[in-house]
JSON list of C-alpha atoms (C1' of nucleotides) in Angstrom, two decimals:
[
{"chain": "A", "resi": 11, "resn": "UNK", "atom": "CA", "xyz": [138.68, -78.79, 3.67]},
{"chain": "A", "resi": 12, "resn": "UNK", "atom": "CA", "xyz": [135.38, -76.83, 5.40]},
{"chain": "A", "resi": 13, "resn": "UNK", "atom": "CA", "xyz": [132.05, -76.64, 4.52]},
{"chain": "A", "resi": 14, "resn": "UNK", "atom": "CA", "xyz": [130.24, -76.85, 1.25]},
{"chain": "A", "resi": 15, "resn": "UNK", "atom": "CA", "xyz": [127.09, -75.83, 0.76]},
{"chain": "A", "resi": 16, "resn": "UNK", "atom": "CA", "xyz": [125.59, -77.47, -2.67]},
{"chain": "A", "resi": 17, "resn": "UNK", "atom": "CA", "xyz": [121.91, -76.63, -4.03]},
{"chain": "A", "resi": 18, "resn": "UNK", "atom": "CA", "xyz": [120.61, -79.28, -6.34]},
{"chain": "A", "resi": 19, "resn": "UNK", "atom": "CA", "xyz": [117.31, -78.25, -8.44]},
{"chain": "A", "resi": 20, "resn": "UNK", "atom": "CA", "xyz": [115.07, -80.53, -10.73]},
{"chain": "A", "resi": 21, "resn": "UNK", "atom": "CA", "xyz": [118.07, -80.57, -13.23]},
{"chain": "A", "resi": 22, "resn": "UNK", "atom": "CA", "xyz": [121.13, -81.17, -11.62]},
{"chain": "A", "resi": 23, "resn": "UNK", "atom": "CA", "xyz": [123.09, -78.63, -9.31]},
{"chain": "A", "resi": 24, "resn": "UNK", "atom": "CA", "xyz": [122.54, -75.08, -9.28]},
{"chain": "A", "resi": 25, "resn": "UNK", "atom": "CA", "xyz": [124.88, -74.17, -7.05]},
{"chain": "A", "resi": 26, "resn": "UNK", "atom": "CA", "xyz": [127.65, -74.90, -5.06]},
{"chain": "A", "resi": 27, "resn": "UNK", "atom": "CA", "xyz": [130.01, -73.33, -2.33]},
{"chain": "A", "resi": 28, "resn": "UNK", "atom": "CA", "xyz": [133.84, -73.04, -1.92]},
{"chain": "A", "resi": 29, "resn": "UNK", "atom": "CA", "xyz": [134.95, -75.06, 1.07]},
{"chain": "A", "resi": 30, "resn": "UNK", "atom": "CA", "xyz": [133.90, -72.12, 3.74]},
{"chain": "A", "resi": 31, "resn": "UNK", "atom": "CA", "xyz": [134.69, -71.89, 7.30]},
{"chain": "A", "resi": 32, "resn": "UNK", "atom": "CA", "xyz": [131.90, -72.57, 8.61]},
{"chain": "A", "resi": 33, "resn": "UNK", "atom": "CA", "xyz": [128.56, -74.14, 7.85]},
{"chain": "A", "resi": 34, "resn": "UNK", "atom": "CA", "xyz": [126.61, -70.41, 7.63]},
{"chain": "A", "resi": 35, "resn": "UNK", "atom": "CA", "xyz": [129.27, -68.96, 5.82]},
{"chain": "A", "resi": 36, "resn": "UNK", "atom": "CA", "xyz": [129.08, -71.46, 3.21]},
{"chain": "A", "resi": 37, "resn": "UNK", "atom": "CA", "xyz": [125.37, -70.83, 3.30]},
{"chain": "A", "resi": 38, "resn": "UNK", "atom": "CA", "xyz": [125.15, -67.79, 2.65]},
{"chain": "A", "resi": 39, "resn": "UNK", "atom": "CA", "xyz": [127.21, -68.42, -0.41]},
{"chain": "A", "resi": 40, "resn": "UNK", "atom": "CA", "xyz": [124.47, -70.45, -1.72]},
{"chain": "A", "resi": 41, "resn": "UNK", "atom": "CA", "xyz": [121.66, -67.87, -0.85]},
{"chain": "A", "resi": 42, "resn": "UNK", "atom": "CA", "xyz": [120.79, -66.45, -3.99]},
{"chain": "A", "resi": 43, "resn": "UNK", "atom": "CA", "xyz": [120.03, -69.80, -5.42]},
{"chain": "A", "resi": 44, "resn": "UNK", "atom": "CA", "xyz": [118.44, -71.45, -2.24]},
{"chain": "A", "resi": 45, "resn": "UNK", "atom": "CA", "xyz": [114.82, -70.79, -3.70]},
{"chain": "A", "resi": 46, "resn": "UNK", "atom": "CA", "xyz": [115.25, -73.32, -6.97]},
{"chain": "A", "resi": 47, "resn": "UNK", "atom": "CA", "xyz": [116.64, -75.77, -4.67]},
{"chain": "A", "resi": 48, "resn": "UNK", "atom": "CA", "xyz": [114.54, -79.14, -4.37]},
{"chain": "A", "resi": 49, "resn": "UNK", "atom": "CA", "xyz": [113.37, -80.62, -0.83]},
{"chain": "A", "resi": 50, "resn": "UNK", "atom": "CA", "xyz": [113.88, -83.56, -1.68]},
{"chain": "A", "resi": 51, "resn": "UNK", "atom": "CA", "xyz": [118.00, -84.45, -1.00]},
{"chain": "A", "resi": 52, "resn": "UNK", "atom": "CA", "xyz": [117.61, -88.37, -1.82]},
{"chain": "A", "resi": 53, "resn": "UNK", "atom": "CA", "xyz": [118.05, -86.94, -5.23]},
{"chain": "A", "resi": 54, "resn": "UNK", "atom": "CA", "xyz": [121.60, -85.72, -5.20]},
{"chain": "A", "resi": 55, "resn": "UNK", "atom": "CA", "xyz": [122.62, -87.60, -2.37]},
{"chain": "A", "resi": 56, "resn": "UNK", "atom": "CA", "xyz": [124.97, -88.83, -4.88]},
{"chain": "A", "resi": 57, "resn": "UNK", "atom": "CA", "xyz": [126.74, -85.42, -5.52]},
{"chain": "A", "resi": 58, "resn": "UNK", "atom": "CA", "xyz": [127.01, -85.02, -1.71]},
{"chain": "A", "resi": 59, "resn": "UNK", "atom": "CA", "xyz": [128.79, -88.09, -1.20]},
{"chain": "A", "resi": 60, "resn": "UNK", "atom": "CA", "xyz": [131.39, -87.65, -4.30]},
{"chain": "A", "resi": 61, "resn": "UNK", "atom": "CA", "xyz": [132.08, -84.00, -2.95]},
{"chain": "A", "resi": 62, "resn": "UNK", "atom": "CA", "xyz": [132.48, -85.36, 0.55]},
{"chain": "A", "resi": 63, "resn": "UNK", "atom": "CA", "xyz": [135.16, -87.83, -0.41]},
{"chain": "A", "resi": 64, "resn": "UNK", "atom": "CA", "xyz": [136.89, -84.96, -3.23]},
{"chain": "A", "resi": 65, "resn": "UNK", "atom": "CA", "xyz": [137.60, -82.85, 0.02]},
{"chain": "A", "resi": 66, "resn": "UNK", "atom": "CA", "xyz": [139.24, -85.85, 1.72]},
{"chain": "A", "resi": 67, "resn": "UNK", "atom": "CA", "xyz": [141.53, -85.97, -0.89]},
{"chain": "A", "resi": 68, "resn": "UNK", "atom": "CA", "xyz": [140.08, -89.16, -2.72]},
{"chain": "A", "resi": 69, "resn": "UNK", "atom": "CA", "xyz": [140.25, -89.49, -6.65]},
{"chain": "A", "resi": 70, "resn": "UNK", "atom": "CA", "xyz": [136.70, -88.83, -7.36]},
{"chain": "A", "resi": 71, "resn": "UNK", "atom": "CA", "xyz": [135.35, -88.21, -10.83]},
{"chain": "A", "resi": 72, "resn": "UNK", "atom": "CA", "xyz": [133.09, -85.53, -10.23]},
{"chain": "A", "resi": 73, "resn": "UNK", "atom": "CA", "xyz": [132.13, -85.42, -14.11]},
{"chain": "A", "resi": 74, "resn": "UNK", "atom": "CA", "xyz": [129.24, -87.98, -12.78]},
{"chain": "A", "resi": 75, "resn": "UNK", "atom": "CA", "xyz": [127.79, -85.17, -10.98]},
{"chain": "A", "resi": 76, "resn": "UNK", "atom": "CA", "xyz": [125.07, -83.27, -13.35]},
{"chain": "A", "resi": 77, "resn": "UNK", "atom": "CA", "xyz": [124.97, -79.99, -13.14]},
{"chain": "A", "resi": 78, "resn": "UNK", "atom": "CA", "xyz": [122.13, -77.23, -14.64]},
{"chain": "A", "resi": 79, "resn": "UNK", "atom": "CA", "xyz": [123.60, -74.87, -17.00]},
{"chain": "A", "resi": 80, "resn": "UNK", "atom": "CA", "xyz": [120.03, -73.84, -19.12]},
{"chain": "A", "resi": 81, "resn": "UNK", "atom": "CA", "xyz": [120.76, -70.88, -18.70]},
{"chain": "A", "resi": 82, "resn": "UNK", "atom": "CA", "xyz": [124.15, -70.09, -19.53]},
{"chain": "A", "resi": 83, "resn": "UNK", "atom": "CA", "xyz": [125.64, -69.00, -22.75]},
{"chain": "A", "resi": 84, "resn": "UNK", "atom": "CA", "xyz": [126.70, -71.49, -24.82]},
{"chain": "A", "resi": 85, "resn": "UNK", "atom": "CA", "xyz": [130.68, -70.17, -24.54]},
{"chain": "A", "resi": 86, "resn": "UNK", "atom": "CA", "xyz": [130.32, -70.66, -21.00]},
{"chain": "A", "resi": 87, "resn": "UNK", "atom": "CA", "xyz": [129.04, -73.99, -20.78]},
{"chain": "A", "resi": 88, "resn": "UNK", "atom": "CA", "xyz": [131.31, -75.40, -23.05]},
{"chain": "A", "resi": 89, "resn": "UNK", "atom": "CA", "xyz": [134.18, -73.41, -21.70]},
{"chain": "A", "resi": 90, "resn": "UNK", "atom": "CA", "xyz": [132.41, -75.28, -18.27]},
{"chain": "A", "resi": 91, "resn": "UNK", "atom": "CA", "xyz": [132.86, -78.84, -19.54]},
{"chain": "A", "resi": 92, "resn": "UNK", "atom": "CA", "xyz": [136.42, -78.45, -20.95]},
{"chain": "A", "resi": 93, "resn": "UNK", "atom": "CA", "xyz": [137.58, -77.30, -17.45]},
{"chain": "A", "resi": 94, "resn": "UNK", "atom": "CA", "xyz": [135.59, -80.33, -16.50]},
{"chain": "A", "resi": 95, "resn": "UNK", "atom": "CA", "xyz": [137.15, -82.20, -18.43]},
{"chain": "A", "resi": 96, "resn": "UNK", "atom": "CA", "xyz": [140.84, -81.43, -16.70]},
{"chain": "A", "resi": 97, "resn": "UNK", "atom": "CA", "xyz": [142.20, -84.48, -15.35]},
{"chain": "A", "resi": 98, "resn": "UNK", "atom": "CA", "xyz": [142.67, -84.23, -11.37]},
{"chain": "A", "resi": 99, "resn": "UNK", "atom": "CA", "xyz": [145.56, -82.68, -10.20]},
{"chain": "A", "resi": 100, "resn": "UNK", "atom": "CA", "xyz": [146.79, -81.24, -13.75]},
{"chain": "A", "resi": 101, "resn": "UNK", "atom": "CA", "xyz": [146.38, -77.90, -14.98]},
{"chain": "A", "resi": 102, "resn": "UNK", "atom": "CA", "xyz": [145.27, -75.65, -18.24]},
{"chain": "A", "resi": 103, "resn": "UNK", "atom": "CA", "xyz": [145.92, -72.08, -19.16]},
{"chain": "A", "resi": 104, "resn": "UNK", "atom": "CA", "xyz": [142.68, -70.02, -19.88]},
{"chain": "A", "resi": 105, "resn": "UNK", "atom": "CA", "xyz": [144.17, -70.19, -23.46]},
{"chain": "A", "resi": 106, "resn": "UNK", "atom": "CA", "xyz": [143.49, -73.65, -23.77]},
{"chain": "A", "resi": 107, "resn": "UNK", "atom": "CA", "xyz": [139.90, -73.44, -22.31]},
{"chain": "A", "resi": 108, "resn": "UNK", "atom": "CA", "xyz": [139.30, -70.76, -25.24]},
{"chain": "A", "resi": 109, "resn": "UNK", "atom": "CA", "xyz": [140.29, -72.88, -27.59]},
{"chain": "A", "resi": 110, "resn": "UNK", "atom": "CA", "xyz": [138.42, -75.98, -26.33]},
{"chain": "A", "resi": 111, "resn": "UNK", "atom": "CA", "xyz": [135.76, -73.29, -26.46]},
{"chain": "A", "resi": 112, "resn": "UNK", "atom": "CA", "xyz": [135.62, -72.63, -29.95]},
{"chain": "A", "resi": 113, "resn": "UNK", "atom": "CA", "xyz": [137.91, -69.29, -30.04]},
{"chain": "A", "resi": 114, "resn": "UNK", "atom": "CA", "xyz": [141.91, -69.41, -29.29]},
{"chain": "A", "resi": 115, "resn": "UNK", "atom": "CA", "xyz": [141.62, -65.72, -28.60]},
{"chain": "A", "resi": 116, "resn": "UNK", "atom": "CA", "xyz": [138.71, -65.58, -26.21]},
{"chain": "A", "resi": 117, "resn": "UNK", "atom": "CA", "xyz": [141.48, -66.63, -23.22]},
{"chain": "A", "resi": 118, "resn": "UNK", "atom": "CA", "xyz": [139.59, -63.16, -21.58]},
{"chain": "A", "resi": 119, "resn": "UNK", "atom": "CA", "xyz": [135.99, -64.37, -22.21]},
{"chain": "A", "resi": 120, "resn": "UNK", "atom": "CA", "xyz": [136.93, -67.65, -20.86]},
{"chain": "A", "resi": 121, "resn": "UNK", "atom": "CA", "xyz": [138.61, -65.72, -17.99]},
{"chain": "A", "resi": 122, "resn": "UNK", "atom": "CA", "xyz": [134.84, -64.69, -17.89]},
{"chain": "A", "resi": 123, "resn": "UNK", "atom": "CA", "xyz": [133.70, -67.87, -17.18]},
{"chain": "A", "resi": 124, "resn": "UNK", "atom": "CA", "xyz": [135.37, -68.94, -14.38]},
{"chain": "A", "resi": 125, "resn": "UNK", "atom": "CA", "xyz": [135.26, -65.56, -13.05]},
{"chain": "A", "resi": 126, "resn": "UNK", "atom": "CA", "xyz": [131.31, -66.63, -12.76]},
{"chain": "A", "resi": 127, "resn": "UNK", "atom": "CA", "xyz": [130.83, -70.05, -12.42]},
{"chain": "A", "resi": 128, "resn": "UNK", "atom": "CA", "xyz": [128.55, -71.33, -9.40]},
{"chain": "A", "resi": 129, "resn": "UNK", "atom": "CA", "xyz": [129.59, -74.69, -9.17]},
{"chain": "A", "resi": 130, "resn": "UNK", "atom": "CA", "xyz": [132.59, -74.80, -7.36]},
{"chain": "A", "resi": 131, "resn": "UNK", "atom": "CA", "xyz": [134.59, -78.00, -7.58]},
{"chain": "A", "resi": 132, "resn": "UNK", "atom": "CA", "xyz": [131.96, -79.39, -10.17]},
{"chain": "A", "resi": 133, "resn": "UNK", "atom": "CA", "xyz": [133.68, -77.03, -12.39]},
{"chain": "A", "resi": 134, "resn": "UNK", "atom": "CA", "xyz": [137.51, -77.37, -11.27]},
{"chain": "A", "resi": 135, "resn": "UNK", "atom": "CA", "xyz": [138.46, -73.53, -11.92]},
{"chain": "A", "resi": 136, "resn": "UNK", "atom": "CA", "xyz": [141.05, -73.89, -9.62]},
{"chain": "A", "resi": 137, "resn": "UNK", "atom": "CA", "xyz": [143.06, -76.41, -12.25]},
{"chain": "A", "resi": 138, "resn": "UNK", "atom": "CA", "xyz": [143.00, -72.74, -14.64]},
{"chain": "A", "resi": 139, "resn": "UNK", "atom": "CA", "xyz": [146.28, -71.36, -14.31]},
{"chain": "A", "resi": 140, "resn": "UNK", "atom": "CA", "xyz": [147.74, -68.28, -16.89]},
{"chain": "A", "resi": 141, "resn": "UNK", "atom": "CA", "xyz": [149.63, -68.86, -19.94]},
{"chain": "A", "resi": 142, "resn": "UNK", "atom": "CA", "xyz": [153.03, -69.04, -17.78]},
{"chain": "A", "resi": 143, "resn": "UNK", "atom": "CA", "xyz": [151.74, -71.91, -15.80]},
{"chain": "A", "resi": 144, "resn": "UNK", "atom": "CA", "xyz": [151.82, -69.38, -12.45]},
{"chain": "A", "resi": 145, "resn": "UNK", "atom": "CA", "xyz": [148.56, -69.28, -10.41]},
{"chain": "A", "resi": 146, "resn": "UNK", "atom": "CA", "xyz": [147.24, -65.93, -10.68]},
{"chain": "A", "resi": 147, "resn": "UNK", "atom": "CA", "xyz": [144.22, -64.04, -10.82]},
{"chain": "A", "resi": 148, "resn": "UNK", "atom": "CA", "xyz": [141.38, -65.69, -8.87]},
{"chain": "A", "resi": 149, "resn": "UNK", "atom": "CA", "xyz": [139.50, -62.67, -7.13]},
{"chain": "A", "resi": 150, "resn": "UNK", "atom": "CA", "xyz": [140.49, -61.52, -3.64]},
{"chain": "A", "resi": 151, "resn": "UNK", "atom": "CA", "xyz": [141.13, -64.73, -1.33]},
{"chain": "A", "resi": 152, "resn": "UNK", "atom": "CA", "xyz": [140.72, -67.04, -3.40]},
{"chain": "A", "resi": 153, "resn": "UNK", "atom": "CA", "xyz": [144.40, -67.87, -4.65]},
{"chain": "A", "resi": 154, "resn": "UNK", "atom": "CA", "xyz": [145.03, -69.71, -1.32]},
{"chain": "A", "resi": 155, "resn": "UNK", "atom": "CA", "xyz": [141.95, -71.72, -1.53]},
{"chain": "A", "resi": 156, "resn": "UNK", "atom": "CA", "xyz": [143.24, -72.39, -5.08]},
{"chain": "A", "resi": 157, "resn": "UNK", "atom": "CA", "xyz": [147.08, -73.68, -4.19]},
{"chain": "A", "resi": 158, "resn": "UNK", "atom": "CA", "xyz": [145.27, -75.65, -1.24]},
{"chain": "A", "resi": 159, "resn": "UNK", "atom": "CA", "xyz": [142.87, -77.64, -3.39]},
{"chain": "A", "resi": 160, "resn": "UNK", "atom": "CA", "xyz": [145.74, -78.61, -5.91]},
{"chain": "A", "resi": 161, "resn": "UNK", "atom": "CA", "xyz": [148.39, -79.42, -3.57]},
{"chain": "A", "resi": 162, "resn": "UNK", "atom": "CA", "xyz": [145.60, -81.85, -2.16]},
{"chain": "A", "resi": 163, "resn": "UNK", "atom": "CA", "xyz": [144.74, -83.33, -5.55]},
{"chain": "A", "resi": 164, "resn": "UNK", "atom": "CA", "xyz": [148.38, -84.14, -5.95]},
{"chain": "A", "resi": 165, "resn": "UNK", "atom": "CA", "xyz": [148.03, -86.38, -2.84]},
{"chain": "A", "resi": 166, "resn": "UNK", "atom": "CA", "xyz": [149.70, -83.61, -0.55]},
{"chain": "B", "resi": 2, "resn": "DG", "atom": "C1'", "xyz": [160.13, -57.65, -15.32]},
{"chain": "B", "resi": 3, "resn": "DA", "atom": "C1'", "xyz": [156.85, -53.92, -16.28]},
{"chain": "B", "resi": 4, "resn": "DA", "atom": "C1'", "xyz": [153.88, -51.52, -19.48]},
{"chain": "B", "resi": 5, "resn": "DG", "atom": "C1'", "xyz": [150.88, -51.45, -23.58]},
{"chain": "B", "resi": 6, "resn": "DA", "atom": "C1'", "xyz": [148.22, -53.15, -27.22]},
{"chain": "B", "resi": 7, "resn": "DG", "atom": "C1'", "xyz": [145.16, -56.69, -29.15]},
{"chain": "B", "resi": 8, "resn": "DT", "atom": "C1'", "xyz": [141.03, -59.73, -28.68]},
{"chain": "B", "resi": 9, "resn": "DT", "atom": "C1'", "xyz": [136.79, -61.91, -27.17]},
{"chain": "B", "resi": 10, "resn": "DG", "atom": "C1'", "xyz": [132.24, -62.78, -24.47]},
{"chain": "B", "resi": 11, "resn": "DT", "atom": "C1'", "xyz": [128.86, -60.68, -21.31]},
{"chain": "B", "resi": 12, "resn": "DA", "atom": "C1'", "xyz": [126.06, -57.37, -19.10]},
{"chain": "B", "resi": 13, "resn": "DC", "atom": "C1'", "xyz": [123.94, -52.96, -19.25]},
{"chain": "B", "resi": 14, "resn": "DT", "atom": "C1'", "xyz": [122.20, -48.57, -21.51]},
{"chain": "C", "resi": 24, "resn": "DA", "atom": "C1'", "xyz": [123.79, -51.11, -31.62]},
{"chain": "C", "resi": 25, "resn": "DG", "atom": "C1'", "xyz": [127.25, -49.12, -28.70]},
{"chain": "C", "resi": 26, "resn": "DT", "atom": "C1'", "xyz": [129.99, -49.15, -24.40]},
{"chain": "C", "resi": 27, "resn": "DA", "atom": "C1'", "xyz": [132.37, -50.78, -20.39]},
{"chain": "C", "resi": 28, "resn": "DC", "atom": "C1'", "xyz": [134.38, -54.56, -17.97]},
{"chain": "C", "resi": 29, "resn": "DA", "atom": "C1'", "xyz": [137.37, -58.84, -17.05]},
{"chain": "C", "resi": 30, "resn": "DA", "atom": "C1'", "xyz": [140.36, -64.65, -12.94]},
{"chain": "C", "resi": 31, "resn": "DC", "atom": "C1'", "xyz": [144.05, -63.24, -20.54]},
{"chain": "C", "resi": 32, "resn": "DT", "atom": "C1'", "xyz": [148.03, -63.30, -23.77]},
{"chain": "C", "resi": 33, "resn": "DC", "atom": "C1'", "xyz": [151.47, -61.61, -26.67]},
{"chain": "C", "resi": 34, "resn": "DT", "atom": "C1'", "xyz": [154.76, -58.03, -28.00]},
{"chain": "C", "resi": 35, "resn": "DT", "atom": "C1'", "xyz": [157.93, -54.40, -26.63]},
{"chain": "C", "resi": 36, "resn": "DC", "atom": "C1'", "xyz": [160.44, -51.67, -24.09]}
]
DNA sequence: GAAGAGTTGTACT
DNA sequence: AGTACAACTCTTC
């Protein structure tokens, strides 16, 4: 798939990359979080091997991976772990995420949440699809990245 | 199909 | 508290 850059801290990930082209791309990604991140990788050497085999197209459950979200609203996390909770290769509109959410009309704020979540693949955005069941949205290039990463998950 | 209105959560002033 | 913004959705041309 590329390179992914992950940052773990004390309390699960903080951060982590789209697949990037290369290994500096995909850390620079990571930059802005790079100063919370723990020198000692023994501790998530977990999450690096589960990511590993998600981007060669193995049915991982990368639910097992913890990730840090202190300091994120409340909406956001829990909008977080319902798009966590997507089973691979399916999909969700951002409808349903509001509602898992706590508000059926907040598809927008939950648009929100993708829109800023760190932890790619932890958080399987790309499985978020509109109300029609089209992919669209996603900022700049990352509709590509999107199709890519679900036509793998479906074993293609 | 395209355009507009309705709603919500967050960030910033 | 008020305002602007967004990876939305539904209703109407």
């Amino acid at each position: 798939m590329g390179w992914v850059a992950i940052v773990g801290g004390d309390h699960g990930v903080v951060r982590a990359s789209l697949p990037e082209a290369s290994p500096s791309s995909a850390l620079d990604a990571v930059q802005p979080e790079i100063g919370v991140a723990v020198h000692t990788p023994e501790q998530h050497i977990d999450s690096r091997v589960l990511i590993t085999a998600f981007c060669a197209g193995e049915p991982v459950d990368l639910t097992d991976i913890p990730i840090d979200t202190r300091d994120v609203s409340p909406f956001f996390k829990k909008a977080w772990e319902a798009c966590r909770s997507i089973p691979s290769g399916q999909t969700r509109s951002y409808r349903w995420l509001a509602e898992q959410a706590g508000n059926a009309r907040a598809a927008r704020g939950a648009g929100q949440a993708m829109a800023r979540n760190k932890l790619a693949l932890l958080v399987p955005c790309h499985r978020v699809v509109s109300s029609s069941g089209e992919l669209h949205g996603f900022g700049g290039a990352g509709l590509p990245l999107k199709s890519r990463l679900l036509a793998m998950e479906l074993g293609r």
